PDB file of C-alpha atoms in Angstrom:
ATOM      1  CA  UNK A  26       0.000   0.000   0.000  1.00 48.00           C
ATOM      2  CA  UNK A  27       1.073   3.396  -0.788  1.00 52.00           C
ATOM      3  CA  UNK A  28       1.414   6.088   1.369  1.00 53.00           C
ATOM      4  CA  UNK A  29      -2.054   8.374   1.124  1.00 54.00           C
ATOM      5  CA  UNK A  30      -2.277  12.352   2.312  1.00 55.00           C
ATOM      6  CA  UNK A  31      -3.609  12.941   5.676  1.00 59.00           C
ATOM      7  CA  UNK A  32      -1.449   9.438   6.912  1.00 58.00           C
ATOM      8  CA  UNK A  33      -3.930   6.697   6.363  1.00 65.00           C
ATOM      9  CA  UNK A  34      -2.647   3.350   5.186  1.00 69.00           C
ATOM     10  CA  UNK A  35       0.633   4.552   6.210  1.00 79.00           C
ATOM     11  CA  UNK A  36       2.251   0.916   7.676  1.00 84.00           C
ATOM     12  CA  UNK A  37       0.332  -1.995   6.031  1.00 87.00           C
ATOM     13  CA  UNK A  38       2.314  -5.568   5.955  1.00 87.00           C
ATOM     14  CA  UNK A  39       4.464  -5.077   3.446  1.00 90.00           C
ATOM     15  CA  UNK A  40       6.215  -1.894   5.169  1.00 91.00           C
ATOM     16  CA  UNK A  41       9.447  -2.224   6.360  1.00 93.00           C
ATOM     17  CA  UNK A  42      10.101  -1.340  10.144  1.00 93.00           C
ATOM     18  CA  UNK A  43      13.156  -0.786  11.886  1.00 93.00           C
ATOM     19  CA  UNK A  44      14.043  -0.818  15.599  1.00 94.00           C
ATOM     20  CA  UNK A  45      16.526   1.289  16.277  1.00 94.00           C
ATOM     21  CA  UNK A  46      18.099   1.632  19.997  1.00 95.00           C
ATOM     22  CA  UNK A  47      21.593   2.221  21.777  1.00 95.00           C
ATOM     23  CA  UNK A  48      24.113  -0.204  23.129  1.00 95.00           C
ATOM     24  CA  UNK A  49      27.247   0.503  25.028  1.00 95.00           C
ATOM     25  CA  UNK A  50      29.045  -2.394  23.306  1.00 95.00           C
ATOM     26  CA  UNK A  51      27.957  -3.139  19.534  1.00 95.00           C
ATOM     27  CA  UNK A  52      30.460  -6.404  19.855  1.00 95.00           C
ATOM     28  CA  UNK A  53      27.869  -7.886  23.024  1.00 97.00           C
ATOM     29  CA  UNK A  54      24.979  -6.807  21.548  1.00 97.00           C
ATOM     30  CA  UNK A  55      25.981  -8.906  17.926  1.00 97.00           C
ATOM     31  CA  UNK A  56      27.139 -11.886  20.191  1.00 98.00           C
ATOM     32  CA  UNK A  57      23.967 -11.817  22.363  1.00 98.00           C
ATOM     33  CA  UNK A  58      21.292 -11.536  18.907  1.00 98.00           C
ATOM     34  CA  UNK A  59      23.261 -13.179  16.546  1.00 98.00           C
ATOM     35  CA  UNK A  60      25.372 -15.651  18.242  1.00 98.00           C
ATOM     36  CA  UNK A  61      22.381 -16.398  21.079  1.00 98.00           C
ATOM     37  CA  UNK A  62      19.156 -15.707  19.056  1.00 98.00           C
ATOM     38  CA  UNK A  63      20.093 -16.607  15.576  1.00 97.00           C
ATOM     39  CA  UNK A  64      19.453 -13.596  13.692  1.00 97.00           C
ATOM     40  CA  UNK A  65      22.105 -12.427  11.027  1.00 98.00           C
ATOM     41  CA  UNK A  66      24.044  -9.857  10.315  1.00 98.00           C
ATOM     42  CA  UNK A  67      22.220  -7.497   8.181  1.00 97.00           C
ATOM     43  CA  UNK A  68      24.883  -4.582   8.093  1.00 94.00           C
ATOM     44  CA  UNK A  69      27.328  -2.897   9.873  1.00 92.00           C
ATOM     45  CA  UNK A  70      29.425   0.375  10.051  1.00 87.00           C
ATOM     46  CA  UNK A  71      32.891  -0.500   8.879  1.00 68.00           C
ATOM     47  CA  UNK A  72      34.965   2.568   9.123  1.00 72.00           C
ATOM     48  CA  UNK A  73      34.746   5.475  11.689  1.00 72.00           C
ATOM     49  CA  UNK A  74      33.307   8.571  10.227  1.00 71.00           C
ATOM     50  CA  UNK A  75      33.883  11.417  12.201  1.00 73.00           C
ATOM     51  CA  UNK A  76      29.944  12.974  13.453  1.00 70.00           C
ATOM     52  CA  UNK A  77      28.763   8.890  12.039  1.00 75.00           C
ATOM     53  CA  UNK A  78      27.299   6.907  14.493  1.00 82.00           C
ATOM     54  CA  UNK A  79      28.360   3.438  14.781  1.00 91.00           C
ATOM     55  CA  UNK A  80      25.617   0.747  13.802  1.00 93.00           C
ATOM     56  CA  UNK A  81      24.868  -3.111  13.456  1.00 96.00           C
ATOM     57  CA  UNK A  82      21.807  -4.283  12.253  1.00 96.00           C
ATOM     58  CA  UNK A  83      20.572  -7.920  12.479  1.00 97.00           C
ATOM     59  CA  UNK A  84      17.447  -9.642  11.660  1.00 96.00           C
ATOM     60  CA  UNK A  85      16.303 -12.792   9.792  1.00 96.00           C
ATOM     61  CA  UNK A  86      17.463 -12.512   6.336  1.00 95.00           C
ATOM     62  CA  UNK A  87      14.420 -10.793   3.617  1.00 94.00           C
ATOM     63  CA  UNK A  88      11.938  -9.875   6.673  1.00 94.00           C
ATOM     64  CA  UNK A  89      10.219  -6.462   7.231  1.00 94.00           C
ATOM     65  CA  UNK A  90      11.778  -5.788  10.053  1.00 94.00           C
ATOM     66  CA  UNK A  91      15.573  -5.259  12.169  1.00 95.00           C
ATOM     67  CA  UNK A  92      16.921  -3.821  14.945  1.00 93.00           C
ATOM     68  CA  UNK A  93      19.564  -0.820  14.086  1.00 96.00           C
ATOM     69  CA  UNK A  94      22.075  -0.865  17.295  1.00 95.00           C
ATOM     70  CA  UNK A  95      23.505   2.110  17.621  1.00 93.00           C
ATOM     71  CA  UNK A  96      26.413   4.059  19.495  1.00 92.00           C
ATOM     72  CA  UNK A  97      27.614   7.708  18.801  1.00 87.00           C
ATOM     73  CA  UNK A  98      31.161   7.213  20.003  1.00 83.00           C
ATOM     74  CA  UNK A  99      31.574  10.492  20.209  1.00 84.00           C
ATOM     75  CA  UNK A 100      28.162  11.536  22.554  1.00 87.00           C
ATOM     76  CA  UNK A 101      27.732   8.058  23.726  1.00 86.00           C
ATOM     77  CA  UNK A 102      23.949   7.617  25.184  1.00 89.00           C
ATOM     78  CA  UNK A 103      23.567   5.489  28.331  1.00 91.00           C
ATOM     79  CA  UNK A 104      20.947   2.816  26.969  1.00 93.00           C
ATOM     80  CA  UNK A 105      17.720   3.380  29.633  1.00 95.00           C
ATOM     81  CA  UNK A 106      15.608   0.523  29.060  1.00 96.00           C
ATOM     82  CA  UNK A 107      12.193   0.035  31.520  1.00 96.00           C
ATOM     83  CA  UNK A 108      11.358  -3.554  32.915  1.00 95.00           C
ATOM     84  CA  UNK A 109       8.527  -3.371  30.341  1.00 95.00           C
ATOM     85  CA  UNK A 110      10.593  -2.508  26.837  1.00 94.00           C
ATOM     86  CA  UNK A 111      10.187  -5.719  25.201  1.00 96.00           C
ATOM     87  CA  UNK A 112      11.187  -7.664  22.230  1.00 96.00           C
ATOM     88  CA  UNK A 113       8.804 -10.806  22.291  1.00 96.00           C
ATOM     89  CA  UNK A 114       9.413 -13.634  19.773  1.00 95.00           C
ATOM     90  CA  UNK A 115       5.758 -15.918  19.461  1.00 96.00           C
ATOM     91  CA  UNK A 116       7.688 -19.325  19.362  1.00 97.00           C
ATOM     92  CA  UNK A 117       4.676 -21.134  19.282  1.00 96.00           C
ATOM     93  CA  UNK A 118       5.807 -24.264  21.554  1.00 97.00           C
ATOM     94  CA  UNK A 119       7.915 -24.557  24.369  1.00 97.00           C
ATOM     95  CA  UNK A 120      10.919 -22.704  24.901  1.00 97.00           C
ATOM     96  CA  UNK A 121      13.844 -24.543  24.941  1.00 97.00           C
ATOM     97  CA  UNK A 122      16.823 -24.652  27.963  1.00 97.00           C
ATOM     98  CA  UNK A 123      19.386 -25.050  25.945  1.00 98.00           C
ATOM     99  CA  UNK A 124      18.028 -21.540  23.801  1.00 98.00           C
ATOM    100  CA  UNK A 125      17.913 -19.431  27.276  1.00 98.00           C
ATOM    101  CA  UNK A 126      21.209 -21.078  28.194  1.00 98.00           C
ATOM    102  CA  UNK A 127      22.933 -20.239  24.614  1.00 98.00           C
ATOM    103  CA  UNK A 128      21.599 -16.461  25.428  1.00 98.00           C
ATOM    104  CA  UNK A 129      22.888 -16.519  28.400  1.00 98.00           C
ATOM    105  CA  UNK A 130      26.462 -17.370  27.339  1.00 98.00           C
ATOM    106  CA  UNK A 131      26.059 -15.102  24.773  1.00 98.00           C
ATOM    107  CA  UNK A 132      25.799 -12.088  27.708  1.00 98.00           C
ATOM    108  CA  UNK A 133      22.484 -12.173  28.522  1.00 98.00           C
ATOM    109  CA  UNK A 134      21.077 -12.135  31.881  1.00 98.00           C
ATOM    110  CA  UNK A 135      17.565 -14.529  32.986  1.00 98.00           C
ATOM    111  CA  UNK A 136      15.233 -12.152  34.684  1.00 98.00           C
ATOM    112  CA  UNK A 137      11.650 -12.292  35.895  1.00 98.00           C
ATOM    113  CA  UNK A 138       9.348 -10.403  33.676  1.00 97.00           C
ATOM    114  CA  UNK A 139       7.641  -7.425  35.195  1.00 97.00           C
ATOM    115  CA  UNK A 140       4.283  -8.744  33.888  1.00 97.00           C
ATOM    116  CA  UNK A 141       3.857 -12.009  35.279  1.00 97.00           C
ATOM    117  CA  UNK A 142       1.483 -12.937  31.831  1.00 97.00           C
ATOM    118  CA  UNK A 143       5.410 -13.923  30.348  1.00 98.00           C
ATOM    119  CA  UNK A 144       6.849 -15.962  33.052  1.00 97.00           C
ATOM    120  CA  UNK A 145       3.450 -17.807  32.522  1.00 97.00           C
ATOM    121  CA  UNK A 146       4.340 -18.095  28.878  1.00 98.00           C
ATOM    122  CA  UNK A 147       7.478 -17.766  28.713  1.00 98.00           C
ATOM    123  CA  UNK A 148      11.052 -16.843  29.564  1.00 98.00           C
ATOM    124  CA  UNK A 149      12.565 -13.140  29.589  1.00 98.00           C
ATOM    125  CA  UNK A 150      16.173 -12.875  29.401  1.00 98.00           C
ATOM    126  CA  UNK A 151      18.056  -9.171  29.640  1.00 98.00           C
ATOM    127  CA  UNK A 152      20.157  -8.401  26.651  1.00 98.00           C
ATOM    128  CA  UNK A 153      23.715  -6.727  27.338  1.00 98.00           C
ATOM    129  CA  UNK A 154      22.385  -3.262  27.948  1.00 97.00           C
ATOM    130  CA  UNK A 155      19.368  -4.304  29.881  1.00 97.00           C
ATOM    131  CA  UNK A 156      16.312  -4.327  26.947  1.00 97.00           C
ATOM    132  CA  UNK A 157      14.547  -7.755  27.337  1.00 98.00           C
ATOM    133  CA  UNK A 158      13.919 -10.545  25.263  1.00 98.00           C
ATOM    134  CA  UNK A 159      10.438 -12.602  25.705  1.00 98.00           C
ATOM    135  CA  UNK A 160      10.700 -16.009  24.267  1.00 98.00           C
ATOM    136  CA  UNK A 161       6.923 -16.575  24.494  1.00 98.00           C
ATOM    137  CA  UNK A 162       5.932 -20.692  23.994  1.00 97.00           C
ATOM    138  CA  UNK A 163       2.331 -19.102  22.660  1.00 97.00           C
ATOM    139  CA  UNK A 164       1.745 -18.044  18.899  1.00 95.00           C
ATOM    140  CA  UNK A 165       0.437 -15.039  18.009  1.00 87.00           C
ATOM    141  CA  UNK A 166      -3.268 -14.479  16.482  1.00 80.00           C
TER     142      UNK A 166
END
């Protein structure tokens, strides 16, 4: 769908959408999504350009969507996640030990979820600079 004046029919499901947020450490943040989750490599910043931010982006290969990790190495932001920013994957059976234990490995952390609804379906697990990962056993729809 194109976009129309007035911003109607703006994001239909075949528009792209990008996460973008800061990390501290782009290196943890690839090891914890890409070695830990599974997603890929996208793209990545490969020379310092002075006023350039630094960036990584992974995702599954030909989706509509990534995260863009950032850092401004110059004005580096303090990432400030809540207990309730969330990046919930629908796996749509159980979520497997040896998947949370991988992530863990890979430098994340096994929390409690701030909405008990998760730990009920699932397990949340802290990434690097504190944003959380739901890996929720139900599907979605």
């Amino acid at each position: 769908m194109a976009y129309r004046a007035g911003g109607v029919g703006v994001i239909d499901s075949t528009t792209h959408v990008r996460v973008a947020r800061p990390s501290r450490d782009l290196a943890a943040a690839e090891r914890f999504y890409v070695h830990g989750l599974g997603l890929t490599v996208l793209w990545r910043s490969t020379e310092r350009a002075p006023g350039e931010h630094d960036l990584l982006m992974v995702g599954p290969p030909g989706a509509l969507w990534h995260f863009e990790l950032t850092r401004d190495p110059e004005r580096p932001l303090e990432p400030a996640p809540t207990v309730d920013d969330l990046f919930v994957v629908y796996l749509g059976g159980p979520v497997e030990e040896s998947l949370v234990d991988r992530l863990v490995a890979c430098g994340g952390t096994r929390v409690r979820a701030h909405n008990p609804y998760w730990d009920e379906h699932g397990v949340t697990v802290a990434d690097p600079d504190g944003y959380r990962l739901v890996l929720c056993s139900r599907t979605w729809g």
